[in-house]
Structure formats: structure tokens, C-alpha cells
Amino acid sequence: MPAASSSLDPGDLPRQLPNREALNSLLQQEFPEASGELSPIRGGRKAAEMRLSKVDPARYARSRNHLEGMVTGLSPYIRHGVLSLAEVREAVFRRIRHRDEGGKLINELGWRDFWQRMWLELGDAIAEDQEEYKTGHPASSYSRELPQDVRDGCTGLACMDGFREQLVTTGWLHNHARMWLAAYVVHWRRVHWRAGADWFLEHLLDGDPASNHLSWQWVASCFSHKPYFFNRDNLERYSNGRYCRACSCADRCPLEGSYEALESQLFAVSQPVRAVPARGKSKSKRKR
């Protein structure tokens, strides 16, 4: 590659480097407080087009909730404007035989657009609770600090520590893993969603305040009609048991139990949260 352009403004970093090793060395020099290596996710238009060419909308619809399922990997490129939502949408339409095949993926693109429109309407208020909690616990009872064992990945739970490791080393995490980790932080550890959301933004290559903050609030129940939570059976099913098999806490897992049992443990409400219908609908519109 040619040498860095001399037209850079003072303080700008070089935009052209011979290889990723040179980029890694430069970033370590400029940001010594940052830890870790470069994410394996490659940036740029060429990499984005390659990912887009491999998207299979029908397989995505069938397996997207499984950690080993078909996901697009497009979110970092959409986040940084390398790909537009409209461009991805049109690529999906060209690749399907009928609209039902692409419905799930188009729906997710719609959610990203929705978060952005909410950000436009709410502005900085997206960093505040949008509604009262539906957990039976007052907002003041949630800690404002992320527990150090969560941040360091030493909770003892193979799943949560594994999710943390992927988050900080790759800058990306499967959506289902994000939901599980967020629910664990908010409901099991009783931590305010903002602490977890800010932590995610420290690491996610696809993180933006709109989708990140409002999704965390959806889990917490202050931007939804009920809290999102899960149990061990759910995690094992969609992770193919990869974490539970080798977990040192397998015989004393805090995620173990029926939804009814976990509800009574985690929440302080008179009506089971899973029985609460969405406002104006028979079930949640945010089905993931």
C-alpha cells in the first residue's frame, strides 16, 4: 500500500497501512490503555459485500435463534454506514422466491430502523428509563455499577463468561447471547440496564446507542410490557449445550428451574409476568 497521505489533519491517524499487524501496532501505541488484539471482523466495503453475498434469508428464518445458526454478520457494516438498510433489504428481495422467506430478516431490519427513529424522537432521553419497571422492584433497587466478576468474565458460569470473552475479543455477540447476558445482569444480579448497556458499547463494533440502549430496556421491562428472562433449558437448547457440559456450576446453576420458579425468585409481582399480555395485543410484539 502507498504511504499515508500527507493531507491528514493534525492528530489524525494514518488511513493506509501495509497490513493488519501494522494497524494493531499503531493502535497499541496510540491507545495503550486499551487491551486485546484487533477483532477478527474485517471492515471495508469489500468485506461487507462478501458478507452480503452469503446471506440466506430462508436459512436465517429457520435457525437465527441458535448460536450455531445462520446469521448475517452485517450489523457492523450497517452500523458504520458501509451498507444501508435499503441496500440489504433489496438484496434480500432479490434472493427469495416469495416474501415469507425473507420476512424474519426484513423484520429485523425494521427493528433497527425503529430504534433509530426512536432515537430521533427521544434524543438523549434514550439513556433514561422510558417506563416503570414491571418486575415489582423499584428502579432505585438496581445497582448502578457492573459487577467486577461480570466485567472480568469470572462469574463461574461458563455461558456468561464465554459470552463476555466473545464480546471483548471480537466486538460482536449473537443476538440471543446478548439477550441472555443482559437478562442475567439485570434480573439475576439486579443491575441497572444502563451499566450493562454502557459496557456493551465499550466493545461492540455494531453498537449504537439507539438499538443498544432500547434493547437493554426491553429486557429490563422499562421499554416493554414485561421483563425478558430465560432458564437453563432455553439456553441449552439454543446453544446446543456447549456451555453447560463443561460448566463448574452445572450442579448448582442459578438459571436452573421452571419459568414459574424463576419468576418467583427474580420478580416481586402478583401476576406471573409471562401471563401479562402486550398492550392492545394478545402477545408481545417483540417476539425474538
XYZ file of N, CA, C and O in Angstrom, residues 46-181:
544
model
N -15.484 -4.061 0.647
C -15.282 -5.379 0.049
C -15.734 -6.475 0.999
O -16.422 -7.424 0.592
N -15.357 -6.357 2.276
C -15.760 -7.364 3.263
C -17.270 -7.350 3.459
O -17.902 -8.399 3.614
N -17.867 -6.161 3.420
C -19.312 -6.046 3.590
C -20.052 -6.711 2.436
O -21.040 -7.434 2.634
N -19.589 -6.486 1.224
C -20.228 -7.087 0.062
C -20.095 -8.610 0.090
O -21.015 -9.324 -0.319
N -18.961 -9.099 0.576
C -18.764 -10.545 0.683
C -19.763 -11.141 1.664
O -20.383 -12.175 1.390
N -19.945 -10.489 2.818
C -20.916 -10.971 3.797
C -22.324 -10.927 3.219
O -23.108 -11.864 3.380
N -22.654 -9.857 2.543
C -23.994 -9.708 1.982
C -24.280 -10.780 0.936
O -25.401 -11.298 0.842
N -23.267 -11.153 0.175
C -23.459 -12.156 -0.881
C -23.752 -13.536 -0.311
O -24.279 -14.406 -1.001
N -23.417 -13.763 0.960
C -23.606 -15.074 1.579
C -24.897 -15.179 2.388
O -25.183 -16.240 2.959
N -25.659 -14.115 2.448
C -26.890 -14.123 3.246
C -27.922 -15.046 2.609
O -28.194 -14.977 1.413
N -28.476 -15.929 3.435
C -29.520 -16.858 3.003
C -30.761 -16.585 3.851
O -30.863 -17.067 4.982
N -31.717 -15.791 3.346
C -32.868 -15.393 4.157
C -33.682 -16.557 4.702
O -34.162 -16.504 5.839
N -33.856 -17.613 3.923
C -34.662 -18.743 4.372
C -33.976 -19.480 5.520
O -34.604 -19.831 6.523
N -32.670 -19.713 5.412
C -31.927 -20.369 6.497
C -31.896 -19.478 7.733
O -31.952 -19.960 8.864
N -31.778 -18.193 7.523
C -31.801 -17.250 8.644
C -33.107 -17.397 9.420
O -33.106 -17.461 10.648
N -34.208 -17.459 8.721
C -35.513 -17.566 9.369
C -35.625 -18.847 10.188
O -36.217 -18.859 11.264
N -35.043 -19.939 9.686
C -35.170 -21.235 10.361
C -34.250 -21.359 11.578
O -34.591 -22.055 12.533
N -33.089 -20.715 11.555
C -32.076 -21.044 12.569
C -31.492 -19.849 13.315
O -30.585 -20.025 14.124
N -32.004 -18.663 13.117
C -31.359 -17.456 13.646
C -31.255 -17.428 15.165
O -30.379 -16.769 15.709
N -32.141 -18.131 15.880
C -32.091 -18.099 17.337
C -31.029 -19.028 17.922
O -30.735 -18.959 19.114
N -30.467 -19.904 17.102
C -29.426 -20.821 17.560
C -28.055 -20.163 17.407
O -27.778 -19.515 16.391
N -27.198 -20.341 18.414
C -25.870 -19.746 18.338
C -25.085 -20.253 17.135
O -24.219 -19.543 16.620
N -25.379 -21.469 16.707
C -24.697 -22.024 15.541
C -25.538 -21.884 14.274
O -25.211 -22.480 13.237
N -26.586 -21.113 14.356
C -27.469 -20.934 13.210
C -26.938 -19.928 12.205
O -25.848 -19.383 12.341
N -27.739 -19.701 11.187
C -27.382 -18.796 10.115
C -27.678 -17.362 10.533
O -28.833 -16.984 10.718
N -26.638 -16.565 10.739
C -26.807 -15.140 10.988
C -26.086 -14.372 9.884
O -25.221 -14.929 9.207
N -26.428 -13.118 9.715
C -25.884 -12.380 8.571
C -24.498 -11.814 8.819
O -23.705 -11.698 7.887
N -24.197 -11.398 10.046
C -22.917 -10.738 10.315
C -22.822 -9.359 9.696
O -21.725 -8.792 9.587
N -23.953 -8.787 9.308
C -23.948 -7.499 8.624
C -24.002 -6.294 9.563
O -23.760 -5.163 9.137
N -24.318 -6.535 10.834
C -24.590 -5.404 11.723
C -23.439 -4.404 11.851
O -23.697 -3.190 11.892
N -22.157 -4.817 11.912
C -21.101 -3.804 11.990
C -21.057 -2.899 10.760
O -20.764 -1.705 10.869
N -21.351 -3.468 9.596
C -21.294 -2.691 8.362
C -22.484 -1.737 8.260
O -22.363 -0.614 7.750
N -23.635 -2.172 8.757
C -24.803 -1.288 8.798
C -24.564 -0.175 9.803
O -24.843 1.002 9.533
N -24.020 -0.522 10.946
C -23.774 0.465 11.999
C -22.887 1.603 11.514
O -23.112 2.775 11.836
N -21.868 1.285 10.722
C -20.902 2.304 10.306
C -21.160 2.852 8.901
O -20.313 3.540 8.341
N -22.337 2.534 8.360
C -22.728 3.134 7.094
C -22.084 2.525 5.870
O -22.201 3.076 4.768
N -21.414 1.397 6.021
C -20.822 0.734 4.861
C -21.926 0.114 4.001
O -21.826 0.079 2.770
N -22.968 -0.387 4.669
C -24.166 -0.877 3.994
C -25.368 -0.124 4.547
O -25.415 0.180 5.745
N -26.327 0.153 3.698
C -27.564 0.784 4.156
C -28.634 -0.278 4.367
O -28.569 -1.367 3.786
N -29.621 0.049 5.194
C -30.737 -0.879 5.388
C -31.448 -1.151 4.079
O -31.852 -2.284 3.795
N -31.606 -0.131 3.263
C -32.291 -0.297 1.977
C -31.513 -1.231 1.062
O -32.100 -2.067 0.352
N -30.208 -1.123 1.080
C -29.374 -1.983 0.243
C -29.508 -3.447 0.670
O -29.632 -4.344 -0.176
N -29.506 -3.697 1.969
C -29.666 -5.060 2.466
C -31.057 -5.577 2.138
O -31.238 -6.715 1.696
N -32.062 -4.735 2.333
C -33.444 -5.127 2.020
C -33.577 -5.548 0.564
O -34.173 -6.591 0.259
N -33.044 -4.751 -0.352
C -33.162 -5.080 -1.772
C -32.415 -6.365 -2.104
O -32.862 -7.149 -2.944
N -31.277 -6.603 -1.447
C -30.540 -7.841 -1.679
C -31.354 -9.045 -1.221
O -31.354 -10.094 -1.870
N -32.076 -8.895 -0.106
C -32.933 -9.975 0.392
C -34.048 -10.261 -0.607
O -34.317 -11.420 -0.952
N -34.697 -9.226 -1.091
C -35.805 -9.412 -2.035
C -35.348 -10.089 -3.320
O -36.084 -10.863 -3.927
N -34.122 -9.814 -3.755
C -33.614 -10.441 -4.980
C -33.325 -11.920 -4.779
O -33.249 -12.677 -5.746
N -33.181 -12.327 -3.523
C -32.718 -13.671 -3.229
C -33.834 -14.624 -2.823
O -33.579 -15.797 -2.569
N -35.058 -14.162 -2.747
C -36.143 -15.023 -2.269
C -37.154 -15.269 -3.376
O -37.281 -14.491 -4.315
N -37.886 -16.373 -3.223
C -38.919 -16.727 -4.200
C -40.253 -16.112 -3.827
O -41.052 -15.779 -4.686
N -40.507 -15.981 -2.517
C -41.731 -15.329 -2.056
C -41.407 -14.595 -0.759
O -40.423 -14.905 -0.071
N -42.210 -13.636 -0.398
C -41.892 -12.736 0.708
C -41.778 -13.447 2.050
O -41.034 -12.997 2.922
N -42.485 -14.545 2.229
C -42.419 -15.245 3.504
C -40.997 -15.714 3.821
O -40.605 -15.791 4.987
N -40.233 -16.050 2.796
C -38.861 -16.500 3.016
C -37.990 -15.405 3.628
O -37.059 -15.693 4.373
N -38.291 -14.175 3.303
C -37.462 -13.073 3.792
C -38.077 -12.291 4.927
O -37.483 -11.330 5.410
N -39.249 -12.722 5.409
C -39.969 -11.948 6.407
C -39.213 -11.721 7.701
O -39.210 -10.610 8.247
N -38.556 -12.767 8.228
C -37.843 -12.655 9.504
C -36.691 -11.659 9.409
O -36.483 -10.824 10.301
N -35.932 -11.743 8.340
C -34.788 -10.848 8.182
C -35.243 -9.411 7.945
O -34.688 -8.472 8.528
N -36.263 -9.238 7.116
C -36.790 -7.894 6.879
C -37.331 -7.312 8.182
O -37.185 -6.117 8.462
N -37.927 -8.158 9.011
C -38.441 -7.700 10.300
C -37.323 -7.148 11.178
O -37.483 -6.121 11.855
N -36.170 -7.828 11.177
C -35.043 -7.346 11.978
C -34.492 -6.041 11.439
O -34.072 -5.162 12.217
N -34.480 -5.881 10.128
C -34.074 -4.598 9.559
C -35.042 -3.500 9.996
O -34.644 -2.366 10.282
N -36.320 -3.869 10.077
C -37.332 -2.921 10.534
C -37.108 -2.497 11.971
O -37.306 -1.315 12.318
N -36.691 -3.435 12.825
C -36.408 -3.077 14.213
C -35.249 -2.096 14.305
O -35.291 -1.135 15.083
N -34.212 -2.300 13.501
C -33.083 -1.362 13.538
C -33.538 0.026 13.092
O -33.136 1.036 13.682
N -34.381 0.088 12.095
C -34.917 1.370 11.652
C -35.775 2.005 12.754
O -35.712 3.210 12.996
N -36.550 1.157 13.444
C -37.401 1.651 14.534
C -36.571 2.264 15.642
O -36.883 3.342 16.153
N -35.482 1.575 16.047
C -34.622 2.128 17.113
C -34.083 3.493 16.712
O -34.015 4.417 17.532
N -33.674 3.629 15.451
C -33.135 4.910 15.000
C -34.197 6.011 15.034
O -33.914 7.159 15.404
N -35.407 5.658 14.665
C -36.487 6.652 14.698
C -36.832 7.041 16.142
O -37.162 8.207 16.415
N -36.760 6.071 17.061
C -36.977 6.389 18.466
C -35.886 7.317 18.981
O -36.140 8.227 19.779
N -34.655 7.088 18.551
C -33.540 7.954 18.957
C -33.771 9.377 18.450
O -33.532 10.355 19.167
N -34.252 9.476 17.212
C -34.537 10.791 16.644
C -35.599 11.512 17.462
O -35.524 12.730 17.689
N -36.591 10.765 17.941
C -37.673 11.358 18.719
C -37.258 11.662 20.161
O -37.584 12.725 20.693
N -36.509 10.741 20.775
C -36.188 10.871 22.196
C -34.892 11.606 22.471
O -34.709 12.166 23.560
N -33.973 11.596 21.524
C -32.686 12.225 21.744
C -31.928 11.563 22.881
O -31.927 10.342 23.029
N -31.299 12.370 23.726
C -30.505 11.838 24.835
C -31.338 11.083 25.858
O -30.781 10.360 26.703
N -32.651 11.208 25.792
C -33.521 10.523 26.754
C -33.508 9.009 26.579
O -34.002 8.288 27.445
N -32.913 8.494 25.503
C -32.810 7.041 25.363
C -31.932 6.452 26.463
O -31.964 5.251 26.708
N -31.152 7.305 27.129
C -30.297 6.844 28.220
C -31.039 6.799 29.551
O -30.445 6.469 30.574
N -32.337 7.110 29.529
C -33.149 7.120 30.747
C -34.237 6.059 30.647
O -34.646 5.658 29.556
N -34.724 5.592 31.802
C -35.840 4.646 31.823
C -37.029 5.261 31.100
O -37.461 6.370 31.428
N -37.582 4.546 30.136
C -38.725 5.058 29.395
C -40.040 4.810 30.128
O -41.000 5.564 29.949
N -40.086 3.765 30.941
C -41.307 3.404 31.659
C -40.934 2.868 33.034
O -39.749 2.670 33.345
N -41.940 2.617 33.841
C -41.726 1.958 35.116
C -41.347 0.498 34.879
O -41.747 -0.123 33.887
N -40.590 -0.081 35.799
C -40.243 -1.486 35.714
C -41.481 -2.344 35.995
O -42.321 -1.981 36.814
N -41.559 -3.479 35.299
C -42.675 -4.418 35.502
C -42.236 -5.628 36.325
O -42.872 -6.671 36.304
N -41.124 -5.473 37.033
C -40.553 -6.579 37.798
C -41.011 -6.585 39.250
O -40.721 -7.547 39.980
N -41.666 -5.527 39.680
C -42.039 -5.401 41.078
C -40.960 -4.773 41.930
O -41.164 -4.532 43.124
N -39.806 -4.485 41.320
C -38.701 -3.857 42.041
C -38.584 -2.395 41.614
O -38.648 -2.088 40.420
N -38.380 -1.489 42.549
C -38.212 -0.077 42.179
C -36.887 0.145 41.459
O -35.918 -0.600 41.667
N -36.840 1.154 40.607
C -35.618 1.445 39.861
C -34.440 1.692 40.795
O -33.290 1.352 40.477
N -34.703 2.243 41.972
C -33.636 2.555 42.923
C -32.970 1.314 43.506
O -31.884 1.400 44.084
N -33.595 0.138 43.349
C -33.027 -1.086 43.917
C -31.987 -1.720 43.006
O -31.325 -2.685 43.398
N -31.826 -1.203 41.786
C -30.868 -1.759 40.844
C -29.528 -1.046 40.989
O -29.459 0.185 40.965
N -28.459 -1.815 41.125
C -27.120 -1.250 41.256
C -26.733 -0.496 39.990
O -27.070 -0.907 38.881
N -26.008 0.582 40.156
C -25.558 1.377 39.016
C -24.171 0.970 38.543
O -23.636 1.576 37.610
N -23.581 -0.024 39.198
C -22.244 -0.471 38.830
C -22.282 -1.904 38.321
O -22.925 -2.761 38.920
N -21.589 -2.154 37.235
C -21.493 -3.511 36.707
C -20.579 -4.321 37.626
O -19.458 -3.884 37.929
N -21.015 -5.488 38.107
C -20.162 -6.287 38.984
C -18.829 -6.626 38.323
O -18.772 -6.907 37.123
N -17.771 -6.590 39.094
C -16.436 -6.817 38.539
C -16.283 -8.215 37.982
O -15.575 -8.426 36.989
N -16.957 -9.201 38.590
C -16.815 -10.568 38.068
C -17.470 -10.710 36.700
O -17.019 -11.498 35.865
N -18.520 -9.920 36.442
C -19.126 -9.913 35.108
C -18.177 -9.256 34.119
O -17.914 -9.785 33.023
N -17.631 -8.103 34.498
C -16.711 -7.382 33.613
C -15.468 -8.211 33.302
O -14.964 -8.184 32.178
N -14.973 -8.936 34.298
C -13.749 -9.719 34.116
C -13.997 -11.111 33.555
O -13.058 -11.823 33.210
N -15.257 -11.535 33.483
C -15.559 -12.867 32.967
C -15.193 -13.975 33.917
O -14.691 -15.028 33.501
N -15.446 -13.760 35.212
C -15.129 -14.801 36.198
C -16.318 -15.028 37.127
O -16.151 -15.157 38.337
N -17.502 -15.103 36.564
C -18.706 -15.377 37.360
C -18.775 -16.836 37.779
O -19.510 -17.182 38.699
N -18.056 -17.697 37.076
C -18.146 -19.128 37.312
C -19.147 -19.806 36.408
O -19.152 -21.039 36.304
N -19.984 -19.032 35.742
C -20.945 -19.574 34.793
C -20.293 -19.610 33.409
O -19.954 -18.565 32.848
N -20.119 -20.800 32.864
C -19.412 -20.936 31.591
C -20.082 -20.136 30.481
O -19.405 -19.577 29.618
N -21.405 -20.077 30.499
C -22.123 -19.356 29.450
C -21.845 -17.855 29.529
O -21.411 -17.239 28.536
N -22.060 -17.247 30.685
C -21.878 -15.807 30.814
C -20.420 -15.404 30.618
O -20.129 -14.388 29.972
N -19.505 -16.188 31.163
C -18.092 -15.879 30.982
C -17.680 -16.065 29.522
O -16.842 -15.316 28.998
N -18.278 -17.046 28.855
C -17.997 -17.246 27.438
C -18.529 -16.110 26.585
O -17.866 -15.665 25.640
N -19.728 -15.626 26.918
C -20.289 -14.504 26.176
C -19.416 -13.261 26.362
O -19.153 -12.508 25.415
N -18.978 -13.046 27.604
C -18.107 -11.891 27.878
C -16.825 -11.988 27.062
O -16.350 -10.998 26.503
N -16.233 -13.184 26.981
C -14.986 -13.364 26.245
C -15.177 -13.038 24.767
O -14.349 -12.342 24.155
N -16.258 -13.507 24.190
C -16.508 -13.210 22.779
C -16.761 -11.723 22.574
O -16.292 -11.122 21.594
N -17.480 -11.117 23.487
C -17.777 -9.688 23.391
C -16.503 -8.861 23.342
O -16.346 -7.992 22.475
N -15.577 -9.103 24.270
C -14.409 -8.236 24.386
C -13.308 -8.592 23.389
O -12.447 -7.752 23.102
N -13.298 -9.818 22.855
C -12.235 -10.197 21.926
C -12.623 -10.026 20.466
O -11.750 -9.835 19.616
N -13.920 -10.077 20.166
C -14.342 -9.950 18.766
C -15.136 -8.680 18.491
O -15.242 -8.253 17.344
N -15.730 -8.088 19.537
C -16.558 -6.914 19.317
C -17.929 -7.250 18.754
O -18.630 -6.383 18.238
N -18.329 -8.510 18.896
C -19.626 -8.946 18.359
C -20.148 -10.067 19.226
O -19.382 -10.802 19.845
N -21.457 -10.205 19.266
C -22.098 -11.264 20.039
C -23.432 -11.584 19.384
O -24.166 -10.677 18.968
N -23.750 -12.869 19.290
C -25.029 -13.310 18.744
C -26.162 -12.643 19.516
O -26.085 -12.458 20.732
N -27.237 -12.298 18.823
C -28.336 -11.576 19.466
C -28.926 -12.345 20.645
O -29.273 -11.755 21.677
N -29.048 -13.656 20.528
C -29.603 -14.435 21.618
C -28.674 -14.391 22.832
O -29.129 -14.289 23.985
N -27.372 -14.453 22.587
C -26.407 -14.352 23.689
C -26.484 -12.972 24.332
O -26.333 -12.843 25.556
N -26.701 -11.937 23.553
C -26.853 -10.587 24.120
C -28.061 -10.538 25.049
O -28.006 -9.929 26.128
N -29.145 -11.158 24.629
C -30.356 -11.160 25.458
C -30.134 -11.930 26.754
O -30.534 -11.485 27.832
N -29.491 -13.097 26.651
C -29.221 -13.890 27.854
C -28.315 -13.122 28.813
O -28.569 -13.076 30.018
N -27.252 -12.538 28.290
C -26.308 -11.823 29.140
C -26.966 -10.603 29.766
O -26.770 -10.321 30.957
